[in-house]
Structures are given as C-alpha cells and as structure tokens.
C-alpha cells in the first residue's frame, strides 16, 4: 500500500514541461512582426521591457530560436 502511494506521489510531482507556455507566447505576433520589420533582439528586449515583460536576453534568444519563422 505504501509503495502504491509513493508511486502516486512521484507521478503527481513529475513536471510536464511540454505543456508549459512561455510569457513570450502572449506576444508571439508582435515579436514576429518586429523581427520582420528589421528589429534586433536587443530592440525587441527593450520593447518587451516597455510592456512590463522583464526577461533575460538569453530567454529571448532561446525563444527566438524555437519560434521565429
């Protein structure tokens, strides 16, 4: 019985990263539009800070490599 409960606990605590959404996904169309208009990642980062999204440059770079075009 205890082993079954421990197995349930382990399954509950296991994180599923595939269902997580980035805060940048909210601004997907705006970021892609800025890129298409020639904005650099640094300029996009400044724009994001202007809309109260404080992220690191590396976060934006990873997001762009996965989601841009």
PDB file of C-alpha atoms in Angstrom:
ATOM      1  CA  UNK A   1       0.000   0.000   0.000  1.00  0.00           C
ATOM      2  CA  UNK A   2       2.783   2.427   0.902  1.00  0.00           C
ATOM      3  CA  UNK A   3       4.622   1.672  -2.315  1.00  0.00           C
ATOM      4  CA  UNK A   4       1.497   2.445  -4.326  1.00  0.00           C
ATOM      5  CA  UNK A   5       1.076   5.770  -2.513  1.00  0.00           C
ATOM      6  CA  UNK A   6       4.733   6.656  -3.075  1.00  0.00           C
ATOM      7  CA  UNK A   7       4.360   5.866  -6.785  1.00  0.00           C
ATOM      8  CA  UNK A   8       1.310   8.138  -6.948  1.00  0.00           C
ATOM      9  CA  UNK A   9       3.210  10.941  -5.223  1.00  0.00           C
ATOM     10  CA  UNK A  10       6.093  10.591  -7.664  1.00  0.00           C
ATOM     11  CA  UNK A  11       3.700  10.768 -10.637  1.00  0.00           C
ATOM     12  CA  UNK A  12       1.963  13.838  -9.220  1.00  0.00           C
ATOM     13  CA  UNK A  13       5.224  15.682  -8.628  1.00  0.00           C
ATOM     14  CA  UNK A  14       6.692  14.911 -12.045  1.00  0.00           C
ATOM     15  CA  UNK A  15       6.753  18.121 -14.070  1.00  0.00           C
ATOM     16  CA  UNK A  16       5.463  18.128 -17.601  1.00  0.00           C
ATOM     17  CA  UNK A  17       7.449  20.788 -19.418  1.00  0.00           C
ATOM     18  CA  UNK A  18       5.778  20.207 -22.774  1.00  0.00           C
ATOM     19  CA  UNK A  19       2.556  21.866 -21.602  1.00  0.00           C
ATOM     20  CA  UNK A  20       4.256  24.954 -20.174  1.00  0.00           C
ATOM     21  CA  UNK A  21       3.816  28.227 -22.000  1.00  0.00           C
ATOM     22  CA  UNK A  22       6.341  30.995 -22.161  1.00  0.00           C
ATOM     23  CA  UNK A  23       5.300  34.508 -21.210  1.00  0.00           C
ATOM     24  CA  UNK A  24       6.642  35.416 -24.652  1.00  0.00           C
ATOM     25  CA  UNK A  25       3.969  33.270 -26.321  1.00  0.00           C
ATOM     26  CA  UNK A  26       1.495  36.014 -25.392  1.00  0.00           C
ATOM     27  CA  UNK A  27       3.436  38.451 -27.596  1.00  0.00           C
ATOM     28  CA  UNK A  28       4.146  35.977 -30.409  1.00  0.00           C
ATOM     29  CA  UNK A  29       2.642  38.017 -33.261  1.00  0.00           C
ATOM     30  CA  UNK A  30       4.133  41.306 -32.064  1.00  0.00           C
ATOM     31  CA  UNK A  31       7.626  39.831 -31.711  1.00  0.00           C
ATOM     32  CA  UNK A  32       7.457  38.226 -35.170  1.00  0.00           C
ATOM     33  CA  UNK A  33       6.197  41.486 -36.642  1.00  0.00           C
ATOM     34  CA  UNK A  34       9.085  43.398 -35.048  1.00  0.00           C
ATOM     35  CA  UNK A  35      11.541  40.845 -36.455  1.00  0.00           C
ATOM     36  CA  UNK A  36      10.032  41.104 -39.944  1.00  0.00           C
ATOM     37  CA  UNK A  37      10.386  44.886 -39.764  1.00  0.00           C
ATOM     38  CA  UNK A  38      14.102  44.555 -39.010  1.00  0.00           C
ATOM     39  CA  UNK A  39      14.244  44.884 -35.231  1.00  0.00           C
ATOM     40  CA  UNK A  40      17.223  43.343 -33.480  1.00  0.00           C
ATOM     41  CA  UNK A  41      16.846  41.089 -30.430  1.00  0.00           C
ATOM     42  CA  UNK A  42      18.133  43.937 -28.242  1.00  0.00           C
ATOM     43  CA  UNK A  43      15.409  46.228 -29.598  1.00  0.00           C
ATOM     44  CA  UNK A  44      12.771  43.555 -29.019  1.00  0.00           C
ATOM     45  CA  UNK A  45      14.034  43.158 -25.457  1.00  0.00           C
ATOM     46  CA  UNK A  46      13.653  46.922 -24.890  1.00  0.00           C
ATOM     47  CA  UNK A  47      10.138  46.786 -26.352  1.00  0.00           C
ATOM     48  CA  UNK A  48       9.250  43.908 -24.003  1.00  0.00           C
ATOM     49  CA  UNK A  49      10.503  45.878 -21.004  1.00  0.00           C
ATOM     50  CA  UNK A  50       8.235  48.704 -22.154  1.00  0.00           C
ATOM     51  CA  UNK A  51       5.228  46.387 -21.906  1.00  0.00           C
ATOM     52  CA  UNK A  52       6.318  45.208 -18.441  1.00  0.00           C
ATOM     53  CA  UNK A  53       7.860  41.874 -19.500  1.00  0.00           C
ATOM     54  CA  UNK A  54      11.201  41.570 -17.749  1.00  0.00           C
ATOM     55  CA  UNK A  55      13.168  38.646 -19.141  1.00  0.00           C
ATOM     56  CA  UNK A  56      16.827  37.894 -19.710  1.00  0.00           C
ATOM     57  CA  UNK A  57      18.403  38.228 -23.136  1.00  0.00           C
ATOM     58  CA  UNK A  58      19.144  34.502 -23.146  1.00  0.00           C
ATOM     59  CA  UNK A  59      15.445  33.740 -22.633  1.00  0.00           C
ATOM     60  CA  UNK A  60      14.546  35.822 -25.683  1.00  0.00           C
ATOM     61  CA  UNK A  61      17.327  34.184 -27.718  1.00  0.00           C
ATOM     62  CA  UNK A  62      16.102  30.681 -26.863  1.00  0.00           C
ATOM     63  CA  UNK A  63      12.504  31.644 -27.618  1.00  0.00           C
ATOM     64  CA  UNK A  64      13.501  33.159 -30.956  1.00  0.00           C
ATOM     65  CA  UNK A  65      15.500  30.093 -31.954  1.00  0.00           C
ATOM     66  CA  UNK A  66      12.447  27.887 -31.298  1.00  0.00           C
ATOM     67  CA  UNK A  67       9.669  30.127 -32.560  1.00  0.00           C
ATOM     68  CA  UNK A  68      10.894  32.664 -35.089  1.00  0.00           C
ATOM     69  CA  UNK A  69       9.610  31.918 -38.596  1.00  0.00           C
TER      70      UNK A  69
END
